[in-house]
XYZ file of C-alpha atoms in Angstrom:
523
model
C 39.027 -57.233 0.721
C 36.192 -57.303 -1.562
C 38.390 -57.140 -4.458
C 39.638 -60.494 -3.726
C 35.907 -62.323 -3.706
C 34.795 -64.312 -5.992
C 31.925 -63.662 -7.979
C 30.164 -66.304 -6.422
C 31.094 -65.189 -2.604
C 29.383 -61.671 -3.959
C 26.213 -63.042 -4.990
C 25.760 -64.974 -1.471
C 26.546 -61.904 0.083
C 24.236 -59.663 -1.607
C 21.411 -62.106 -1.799
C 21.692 -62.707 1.945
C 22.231 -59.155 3.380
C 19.158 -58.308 1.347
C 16.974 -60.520 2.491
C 18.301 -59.785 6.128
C 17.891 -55.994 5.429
C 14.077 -55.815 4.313
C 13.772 -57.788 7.388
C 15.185 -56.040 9.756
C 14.254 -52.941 8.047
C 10.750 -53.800 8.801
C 11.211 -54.783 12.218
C 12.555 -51.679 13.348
C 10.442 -49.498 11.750
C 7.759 -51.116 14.153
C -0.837 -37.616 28.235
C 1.827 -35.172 28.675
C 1.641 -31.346 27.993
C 0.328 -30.110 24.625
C 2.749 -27.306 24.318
C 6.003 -26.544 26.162
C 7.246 -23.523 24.441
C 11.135 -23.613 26.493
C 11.369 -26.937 24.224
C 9.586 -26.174 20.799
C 11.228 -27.845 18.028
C 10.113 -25.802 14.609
C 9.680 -27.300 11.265
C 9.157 -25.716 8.199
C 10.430 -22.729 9.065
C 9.630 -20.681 5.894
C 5.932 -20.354 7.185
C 4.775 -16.965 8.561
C 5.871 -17.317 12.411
C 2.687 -17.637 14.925
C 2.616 -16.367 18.859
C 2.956 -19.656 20.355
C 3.955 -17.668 24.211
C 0.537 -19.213 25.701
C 1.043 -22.400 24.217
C 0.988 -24.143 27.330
C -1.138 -26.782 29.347
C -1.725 -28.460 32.580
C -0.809 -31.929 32.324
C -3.421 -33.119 34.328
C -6.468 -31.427 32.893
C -5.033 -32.945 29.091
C -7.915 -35.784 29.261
C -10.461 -36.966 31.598
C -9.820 -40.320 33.673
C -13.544 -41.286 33.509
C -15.347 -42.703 30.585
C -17.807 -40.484 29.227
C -21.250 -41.309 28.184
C -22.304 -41.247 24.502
C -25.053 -38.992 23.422
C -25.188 -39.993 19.801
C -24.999 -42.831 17.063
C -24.134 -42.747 13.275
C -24.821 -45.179 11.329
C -22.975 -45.278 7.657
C -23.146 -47.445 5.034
C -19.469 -49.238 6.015
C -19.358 -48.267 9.825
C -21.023 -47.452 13.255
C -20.011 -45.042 15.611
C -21.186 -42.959 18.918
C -20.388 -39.491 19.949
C -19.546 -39.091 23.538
C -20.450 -36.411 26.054
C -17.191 -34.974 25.781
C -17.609 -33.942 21.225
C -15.831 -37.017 20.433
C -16.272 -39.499 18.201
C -16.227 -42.692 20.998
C -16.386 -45.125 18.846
C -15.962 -46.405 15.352
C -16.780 -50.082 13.853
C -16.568 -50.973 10.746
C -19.494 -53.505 9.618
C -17.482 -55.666 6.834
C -17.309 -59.461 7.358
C -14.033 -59.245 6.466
C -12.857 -56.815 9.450
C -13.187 -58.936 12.628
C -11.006 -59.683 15.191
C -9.553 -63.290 16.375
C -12.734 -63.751 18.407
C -15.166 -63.193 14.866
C -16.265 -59.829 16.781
C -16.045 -56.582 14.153
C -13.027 -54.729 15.063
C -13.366 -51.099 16.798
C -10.447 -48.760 15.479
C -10.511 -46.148 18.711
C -9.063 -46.511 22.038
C -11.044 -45.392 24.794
C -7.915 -44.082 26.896
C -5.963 -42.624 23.797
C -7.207 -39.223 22.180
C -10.163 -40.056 20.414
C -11.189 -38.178 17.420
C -12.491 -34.508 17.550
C -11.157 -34.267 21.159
C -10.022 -30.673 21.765
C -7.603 -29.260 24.451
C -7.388 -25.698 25.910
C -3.808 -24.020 26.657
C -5.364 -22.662 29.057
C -5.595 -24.752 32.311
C -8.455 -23.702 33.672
C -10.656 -23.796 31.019
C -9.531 -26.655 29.835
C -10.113 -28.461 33.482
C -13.352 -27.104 32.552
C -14.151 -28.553 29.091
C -13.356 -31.976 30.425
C -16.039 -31.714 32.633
C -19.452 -29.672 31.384
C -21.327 -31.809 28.774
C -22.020 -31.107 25.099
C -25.553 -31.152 24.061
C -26.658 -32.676 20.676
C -28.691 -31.761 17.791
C -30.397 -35.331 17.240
C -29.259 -38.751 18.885
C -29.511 -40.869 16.506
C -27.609 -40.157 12.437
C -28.189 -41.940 9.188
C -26.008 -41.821 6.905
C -25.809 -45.367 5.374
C -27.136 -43.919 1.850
C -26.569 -40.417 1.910
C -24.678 -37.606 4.111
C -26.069 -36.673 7.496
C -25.740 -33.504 10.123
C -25.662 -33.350 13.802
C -24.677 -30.064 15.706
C -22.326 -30.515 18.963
C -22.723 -27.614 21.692
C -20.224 -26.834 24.917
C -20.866 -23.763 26.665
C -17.915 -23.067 28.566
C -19.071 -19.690 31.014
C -18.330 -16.558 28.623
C -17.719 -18.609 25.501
C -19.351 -21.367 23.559
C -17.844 -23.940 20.872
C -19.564 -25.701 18.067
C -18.979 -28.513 16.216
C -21.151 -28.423 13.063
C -20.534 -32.518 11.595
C -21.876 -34.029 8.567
C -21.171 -37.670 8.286
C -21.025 -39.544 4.519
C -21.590 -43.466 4.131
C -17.871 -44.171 3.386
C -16.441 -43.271 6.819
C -15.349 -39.218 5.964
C -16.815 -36.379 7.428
C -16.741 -32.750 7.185
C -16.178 -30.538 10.652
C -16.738 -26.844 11.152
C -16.119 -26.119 14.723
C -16.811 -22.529 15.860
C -15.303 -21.126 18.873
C -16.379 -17.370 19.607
C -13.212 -16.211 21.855
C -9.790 -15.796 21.019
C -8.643 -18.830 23.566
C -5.656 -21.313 21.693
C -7.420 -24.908 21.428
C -5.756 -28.199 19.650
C -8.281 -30.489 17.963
C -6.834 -34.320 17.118
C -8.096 -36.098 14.032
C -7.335 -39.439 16.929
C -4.904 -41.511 18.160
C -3.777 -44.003 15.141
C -6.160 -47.004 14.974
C -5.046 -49.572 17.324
C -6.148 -52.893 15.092
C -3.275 -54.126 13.529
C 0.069 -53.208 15.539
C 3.227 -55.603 13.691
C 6.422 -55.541 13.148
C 5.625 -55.395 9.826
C 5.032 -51.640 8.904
C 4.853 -48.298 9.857
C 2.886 -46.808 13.106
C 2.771 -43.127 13.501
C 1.808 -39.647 11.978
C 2.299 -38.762 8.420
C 2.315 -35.270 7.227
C 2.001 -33.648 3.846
C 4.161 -30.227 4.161
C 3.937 -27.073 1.811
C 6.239 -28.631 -0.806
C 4.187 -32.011 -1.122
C 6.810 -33.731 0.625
C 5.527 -36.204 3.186
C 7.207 -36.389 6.273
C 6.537 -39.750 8.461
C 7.083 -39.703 12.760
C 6.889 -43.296 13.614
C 5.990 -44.487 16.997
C 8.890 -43.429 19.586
C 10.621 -41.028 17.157
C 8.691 -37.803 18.034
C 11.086 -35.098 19.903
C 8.773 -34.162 22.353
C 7.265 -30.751 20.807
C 7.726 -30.285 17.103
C 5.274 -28.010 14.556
C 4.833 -27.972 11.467
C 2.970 -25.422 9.538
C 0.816 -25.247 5.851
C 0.106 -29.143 5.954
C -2.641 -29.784 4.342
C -2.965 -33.802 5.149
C -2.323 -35.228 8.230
C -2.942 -39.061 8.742
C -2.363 -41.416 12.256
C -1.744 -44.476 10.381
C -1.214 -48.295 11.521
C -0.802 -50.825 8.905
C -4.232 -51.037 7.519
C -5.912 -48.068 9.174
C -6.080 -44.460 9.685
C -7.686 -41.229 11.343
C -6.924 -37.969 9.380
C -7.981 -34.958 8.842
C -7.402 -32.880 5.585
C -7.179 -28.978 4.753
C -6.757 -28.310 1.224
C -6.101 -24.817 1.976
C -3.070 -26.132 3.661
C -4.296 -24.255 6.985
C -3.763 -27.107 9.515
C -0.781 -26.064 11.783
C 0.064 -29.245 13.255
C 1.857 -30.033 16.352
C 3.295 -33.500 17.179
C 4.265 -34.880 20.639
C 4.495 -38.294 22.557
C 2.712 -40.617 25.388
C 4.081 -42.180 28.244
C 4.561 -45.356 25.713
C 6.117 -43.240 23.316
C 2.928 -43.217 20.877
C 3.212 -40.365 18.389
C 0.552 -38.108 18.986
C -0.502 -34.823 16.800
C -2.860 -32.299 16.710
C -3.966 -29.440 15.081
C -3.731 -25.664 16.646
C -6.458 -23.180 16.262
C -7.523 -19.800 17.291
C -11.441 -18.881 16.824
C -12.825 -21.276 13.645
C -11.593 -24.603 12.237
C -13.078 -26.676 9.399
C -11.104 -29.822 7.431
C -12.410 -33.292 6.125
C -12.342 -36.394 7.942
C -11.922 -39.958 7.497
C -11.742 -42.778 9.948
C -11.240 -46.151 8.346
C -9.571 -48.613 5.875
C -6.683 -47.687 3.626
C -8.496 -49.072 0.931
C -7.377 -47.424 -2.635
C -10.745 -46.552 -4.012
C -12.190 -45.427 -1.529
C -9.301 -42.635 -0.306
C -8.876 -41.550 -4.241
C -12.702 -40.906 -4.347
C -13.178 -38.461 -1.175
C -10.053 -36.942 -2.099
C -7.138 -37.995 -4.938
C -4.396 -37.009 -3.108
C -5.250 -39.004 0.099
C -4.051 -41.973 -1.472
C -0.719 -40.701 0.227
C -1.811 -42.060 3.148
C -1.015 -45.337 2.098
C 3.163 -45.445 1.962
C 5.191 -47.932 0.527
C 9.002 -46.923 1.577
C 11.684 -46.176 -0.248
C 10.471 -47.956 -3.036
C 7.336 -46.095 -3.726
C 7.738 -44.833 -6.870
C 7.891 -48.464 -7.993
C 5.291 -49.911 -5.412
C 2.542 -47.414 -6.636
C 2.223 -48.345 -10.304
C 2.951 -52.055 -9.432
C -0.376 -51.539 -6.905
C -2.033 -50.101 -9.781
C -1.501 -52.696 -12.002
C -2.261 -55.107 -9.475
C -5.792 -53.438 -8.752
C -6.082 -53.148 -12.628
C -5.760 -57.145 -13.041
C -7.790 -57.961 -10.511
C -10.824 -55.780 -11.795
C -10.345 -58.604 -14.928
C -9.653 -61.675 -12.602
C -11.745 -61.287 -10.232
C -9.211 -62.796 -7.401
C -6.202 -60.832 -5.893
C -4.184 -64.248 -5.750
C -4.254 -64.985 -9.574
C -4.009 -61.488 -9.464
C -0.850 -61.837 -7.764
C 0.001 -64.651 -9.808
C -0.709 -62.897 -12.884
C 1.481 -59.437 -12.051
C 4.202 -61.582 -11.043
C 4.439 -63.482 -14.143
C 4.408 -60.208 -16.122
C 7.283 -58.715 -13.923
C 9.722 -61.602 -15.396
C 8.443 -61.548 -18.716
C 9.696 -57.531 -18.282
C 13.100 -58.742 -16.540
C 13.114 -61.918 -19.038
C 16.265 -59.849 -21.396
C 18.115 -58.972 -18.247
C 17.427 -61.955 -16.676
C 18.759 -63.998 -19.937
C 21.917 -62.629 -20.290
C 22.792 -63.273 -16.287
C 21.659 -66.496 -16.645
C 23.672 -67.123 -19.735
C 26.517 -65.493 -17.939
C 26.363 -67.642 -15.052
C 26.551 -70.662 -17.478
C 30.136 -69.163 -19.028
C 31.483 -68.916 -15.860
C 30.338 -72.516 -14.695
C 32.304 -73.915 -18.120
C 35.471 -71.342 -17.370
C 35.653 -72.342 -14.279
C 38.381 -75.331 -14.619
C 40.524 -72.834 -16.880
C 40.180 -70.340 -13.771
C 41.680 -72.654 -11.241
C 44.584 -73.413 -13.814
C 45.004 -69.804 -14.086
C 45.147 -69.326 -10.446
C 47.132 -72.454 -9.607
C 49.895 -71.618 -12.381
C 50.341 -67.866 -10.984
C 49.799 -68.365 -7.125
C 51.491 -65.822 -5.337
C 51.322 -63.633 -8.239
C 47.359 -61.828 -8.109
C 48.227 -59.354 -11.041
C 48.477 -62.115 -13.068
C 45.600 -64.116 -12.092
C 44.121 -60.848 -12.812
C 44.957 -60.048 -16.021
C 44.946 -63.823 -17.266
C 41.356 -64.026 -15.962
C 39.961 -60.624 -17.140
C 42.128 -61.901 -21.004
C 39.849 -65.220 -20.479
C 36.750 -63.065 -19.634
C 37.222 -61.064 -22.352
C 37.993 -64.097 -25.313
C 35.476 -66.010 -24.335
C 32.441 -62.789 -23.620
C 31.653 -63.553 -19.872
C 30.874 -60.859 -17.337
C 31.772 -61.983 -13.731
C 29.147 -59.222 -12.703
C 26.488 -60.408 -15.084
C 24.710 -63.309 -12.935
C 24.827 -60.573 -9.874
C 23.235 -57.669 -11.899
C 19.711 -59.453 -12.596
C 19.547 -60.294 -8.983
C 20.590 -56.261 -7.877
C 18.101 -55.372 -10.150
C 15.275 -57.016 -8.842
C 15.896 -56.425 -5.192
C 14.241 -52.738 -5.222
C 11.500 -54.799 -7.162
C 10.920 -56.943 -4.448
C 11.030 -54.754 -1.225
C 8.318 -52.805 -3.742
C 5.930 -55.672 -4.185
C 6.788 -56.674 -0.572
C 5.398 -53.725 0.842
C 2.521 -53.313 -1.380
C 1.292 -57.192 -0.307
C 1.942 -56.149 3.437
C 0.213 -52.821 3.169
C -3.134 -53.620 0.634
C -6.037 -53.762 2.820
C -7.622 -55.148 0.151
C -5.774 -58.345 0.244
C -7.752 -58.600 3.970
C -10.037 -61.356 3.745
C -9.256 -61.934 0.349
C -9.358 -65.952 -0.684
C -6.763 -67.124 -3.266
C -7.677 -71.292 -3.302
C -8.440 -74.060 -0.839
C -6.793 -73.669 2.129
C -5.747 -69.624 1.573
C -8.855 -67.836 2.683
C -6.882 -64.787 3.767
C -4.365 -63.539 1.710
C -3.443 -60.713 4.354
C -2.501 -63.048 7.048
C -0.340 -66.637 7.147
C -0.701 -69.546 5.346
C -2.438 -71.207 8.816
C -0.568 -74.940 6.799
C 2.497 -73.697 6.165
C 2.202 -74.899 2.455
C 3.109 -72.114 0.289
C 6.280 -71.731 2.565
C 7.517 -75.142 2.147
C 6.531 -75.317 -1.526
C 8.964 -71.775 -1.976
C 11.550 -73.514 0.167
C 11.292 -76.331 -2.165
C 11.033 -74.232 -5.525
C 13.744 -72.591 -4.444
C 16.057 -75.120 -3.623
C 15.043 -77.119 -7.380
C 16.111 -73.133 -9.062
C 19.614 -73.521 -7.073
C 20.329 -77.434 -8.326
C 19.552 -76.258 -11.652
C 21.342 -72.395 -11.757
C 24.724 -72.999 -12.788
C 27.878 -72.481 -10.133
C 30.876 -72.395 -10.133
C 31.978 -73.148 -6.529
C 35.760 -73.265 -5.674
C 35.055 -73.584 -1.279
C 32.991 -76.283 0.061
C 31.861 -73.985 2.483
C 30.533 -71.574 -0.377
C 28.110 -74.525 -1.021
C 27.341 -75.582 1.753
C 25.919 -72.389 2.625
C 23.977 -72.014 -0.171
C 22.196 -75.467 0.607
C 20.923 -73.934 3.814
C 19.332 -70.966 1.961
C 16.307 -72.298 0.935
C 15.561 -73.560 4.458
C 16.651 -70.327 6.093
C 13.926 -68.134 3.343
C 11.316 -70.861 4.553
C 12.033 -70.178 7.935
C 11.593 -66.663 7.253
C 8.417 -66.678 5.501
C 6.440 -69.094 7.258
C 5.333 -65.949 9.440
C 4.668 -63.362 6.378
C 1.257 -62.609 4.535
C 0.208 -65.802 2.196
C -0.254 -63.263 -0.469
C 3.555 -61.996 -0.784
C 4.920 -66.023 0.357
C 2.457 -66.178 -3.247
C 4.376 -63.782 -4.630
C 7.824 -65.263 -4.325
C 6.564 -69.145 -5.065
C 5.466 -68.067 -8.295
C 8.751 -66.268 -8.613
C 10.541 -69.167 -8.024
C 8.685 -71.480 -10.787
C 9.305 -68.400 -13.234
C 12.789 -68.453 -12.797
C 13.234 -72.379 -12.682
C 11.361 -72.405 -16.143
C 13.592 -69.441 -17.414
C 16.621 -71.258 -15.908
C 15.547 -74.440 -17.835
C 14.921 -72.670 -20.904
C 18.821 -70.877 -21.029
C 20.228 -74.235 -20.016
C 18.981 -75.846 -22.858
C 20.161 -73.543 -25.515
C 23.289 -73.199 -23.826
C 23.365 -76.662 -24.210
C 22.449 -76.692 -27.639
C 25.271 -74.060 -28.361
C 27.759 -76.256 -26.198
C 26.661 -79.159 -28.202
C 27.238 -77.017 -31.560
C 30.527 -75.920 -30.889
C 31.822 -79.055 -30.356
C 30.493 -80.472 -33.675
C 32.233 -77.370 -35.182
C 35.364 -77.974 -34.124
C 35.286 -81.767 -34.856
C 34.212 -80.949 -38.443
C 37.174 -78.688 -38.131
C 39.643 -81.490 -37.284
């Protein structure tokens, strides 16, 4: 059936199905025992094998139901936090302007009733019943760490054993844990539930994973099977859109165990017999900041698919911003460079699109001469293609091309916590979060719907048109909900490829205009 489309019908199609797809791709892709070893789902299985037979915990004793006391604060040079009675990190709020809630109050990334950082669980029921309830004691109450790294020394003594959690805190949010435990009892420490600031529609919620071969592997939010392990990971990150808790190994220790919540939160933690020691971090995604406690954390921050394109065009983005000075000229800027790149391609679809717009009357002849007949029509159209240089595919492939570009830059926008709190001009004093006038979403409708009255068509069904009319309102309609920065994005886009599209249909103009004059000088 597609055979029988017209070029035209396959450009609607594809630009509409791609435009639903990154949509609804993004959409969708928005305490119970710790181990049940009858229902142990392994990953990685090329890993030296592990006695998991006492894997196994009471479901009640996982967490406490009361809210325990804190019994020490840390202050760093980009967050505050407490330490609880229980070892765990309680609380954590980070002190830029920029990261407030809808009420102005600085936002809190931990969850009181989820697993909170450090938190460790005992197979064993008993004990663990136990560790929920006898307090740690504390080296010093009160940490700075605002200017350089701090310690504090947690203590449980649990009857005939003891754990320690040795904890030196930096000003950037990381930390470094050593936690001793002198018996041979099976505990699971959690780096913390994923931050619970910014939970969209928009991007990914869950656990990511770096396994043995580098490759990351990503549980979203209600995908976890219930008990799975993975083993030699060396990063493992409980990511929301901006945020994350992690801890990472670069011995590629960590033997990591994922499960679920009543609300189908992915939840994961790390296995341990005797000693454990990682890095921390509790925080923003931000760039710099991962690449400078650790390179390779920068993983943390995923793109999609499209990564291997949306982490250069970051880079470049970061790059032109450390000249500008302002991530929306910065956006302006990388998007205007993009189409100078795409300009050749671009040209020749856009010239294309102008040959079939003028062959378009010799088309209909064509078809009306041979109806009934489609291997003619064929032939006689593809001998007309071919005398006169057009390429029916030629105005689609620019448009192809550029979709993997887009759902690249679109999830860079939506994922740079850097854009948060960034100001572009005027009215746009958050790039991260709607235009609150709904201008730039009018203003693409609008640019867009000038670039379709000047891009060359050559419609043969009213409907056809009529349906590409209602496009423009349909992407505003979309958009008036999505980050000002990438609505920025596509606006400038727009004026690029009107101003391209003006450009080609002058000279073709000029050619048109020439080969008429030729052929009257002719006569």
């Amino acid at each position: 059936m597609l055979d029988k489309l017209s070029t035209q019908k396959r450009l609607i199609i594809a630009t509409v199905i791609s435009v639903l797809f990154f949509i609804a791709y993004d959409a969708l892709f928005a305490p119970k025992p710790l181990i049940d070893t009858n229902k142990t789902v392994e990953q990685n299985q090329s890993a030296p094998a592990t006695n998991l037979a006492n894997s196994t915990i009471d479901k009640a004793a996982i967490a406490p139901k009361q809210i325990s006391k804190n019994i020490a604060t840390i202050e760093g040079a980009t967050y505050s936090a407490t330490i609880d009675e229980l070892g765990r990190i309680s609380n954590f709020t980070l002190k830029d302007s920029k990261f407030k809630n809808e009420n102005g109050e600085q936002i809190s990334l931990l969850k009181p009733s989820s697993p909170l950082p450090l938190e460790i669980r005992f197979s064993d029921t008993a004990i663990n019943e136990k560790a929920f309830k006898v307090a740690y004691t504390v080296s010093s109450d009160k940490i700075d760490a605002t200017k350089s790294p701090a310690n504090i020394t947690l203590t449980q003594n649990l009857d005939s054993f003891s754990v320690v959690k040795n904890l030196t805190f930096y000003p950037d949010g990381s930390y470094d844990i050593d936690v001793k435990v002198n018996s041979n009892h099976e505990y699971f420490i959690t780096a913390g539930f994923r931050p619970i600031v910014a939970v969209d529609g928009y991007t990914v919620h869950g656990v990511l994973l770096r396994k043995e071969d580098d490759s990351l592997e990503i549980i979203e939010d209600g995908d976890a099977k219930g008990n799975e392990i993975f083993r030699s990971v060396d990063l493992l990150a409980n990511s929301d859109r901006y945020y994350t808790t992690l801890f990472y190994d670069n011995k590629r220790s960590m033997e990591v165990f994922i499960q679920n919540d009543a609300d189908e939160n992915t939840l994961s933690f790390a296995r341990n017999i005797g000693n454990f020691s990682a890095k921390g971090y509790i925080g923003p995604k931000d760039y710099k900041t991962l690449k400078a406690i650790e390179p390779s954390l920068v993983d943390t921050i995923e793109y999609g698919w499209f990564t291997f394109i949306a982490k250069p065009a970051f880079l470049l983005l970061d790059w032109l911003y450390s000249f500008i000075g302002n991530w929306g000229f910065a956006i302006v800027a990388l998007t205007i460079i993009i189409r100078i790149v795409l300009f050749p391609l671009t040209y020749k679809g856009m010239v294309s699109m102008n040959k079939l717009k003028e062959l378009a009357p010799r088309m209909k002849e064509i078809q009306t001469k041979y109806k009934g007949d489609p291997q003619k029509i064929n032939a006689h159209v593809m001998e007309l293609y071919r005398k006169h240089g057009a390429n029916p595919m030629g105005g689609c492939l620019p448009i192809l091309i550029q979709i993997p570009i887009f759902f690249a830059i679109y999830r860079v926008l939506l994922n740079a916590i850097e854009l948060k709190g960034a100001e572009w001009i005027l009215w746009i004093n958050d790039l991260a979060e709607l235009d609150p006038y709904f201008i730039l979403p009018i203003l693409m409708g609008i640019t867009m719907y000038i670039q379709q009255h000047i891009t060359p068509t050559n419609f043969t069904d009213p409907m056809q048109e009529k349906i590409m009319k209602f496009l423009p309102l349909i992407f505003t309609f979309f958009f008036i909900t999505f980050p000002a920065g990438l609505t920025l994005y596509w606006f400038i886009n727009n004026l690029c490829s009107i101003a391209q599209q003006m450009v080609v249909n002058k000279i073709f103009a000029r050619h048109k205009a020439q080969e008429i004059a030729e052929k009257r000088h002719e006569h």
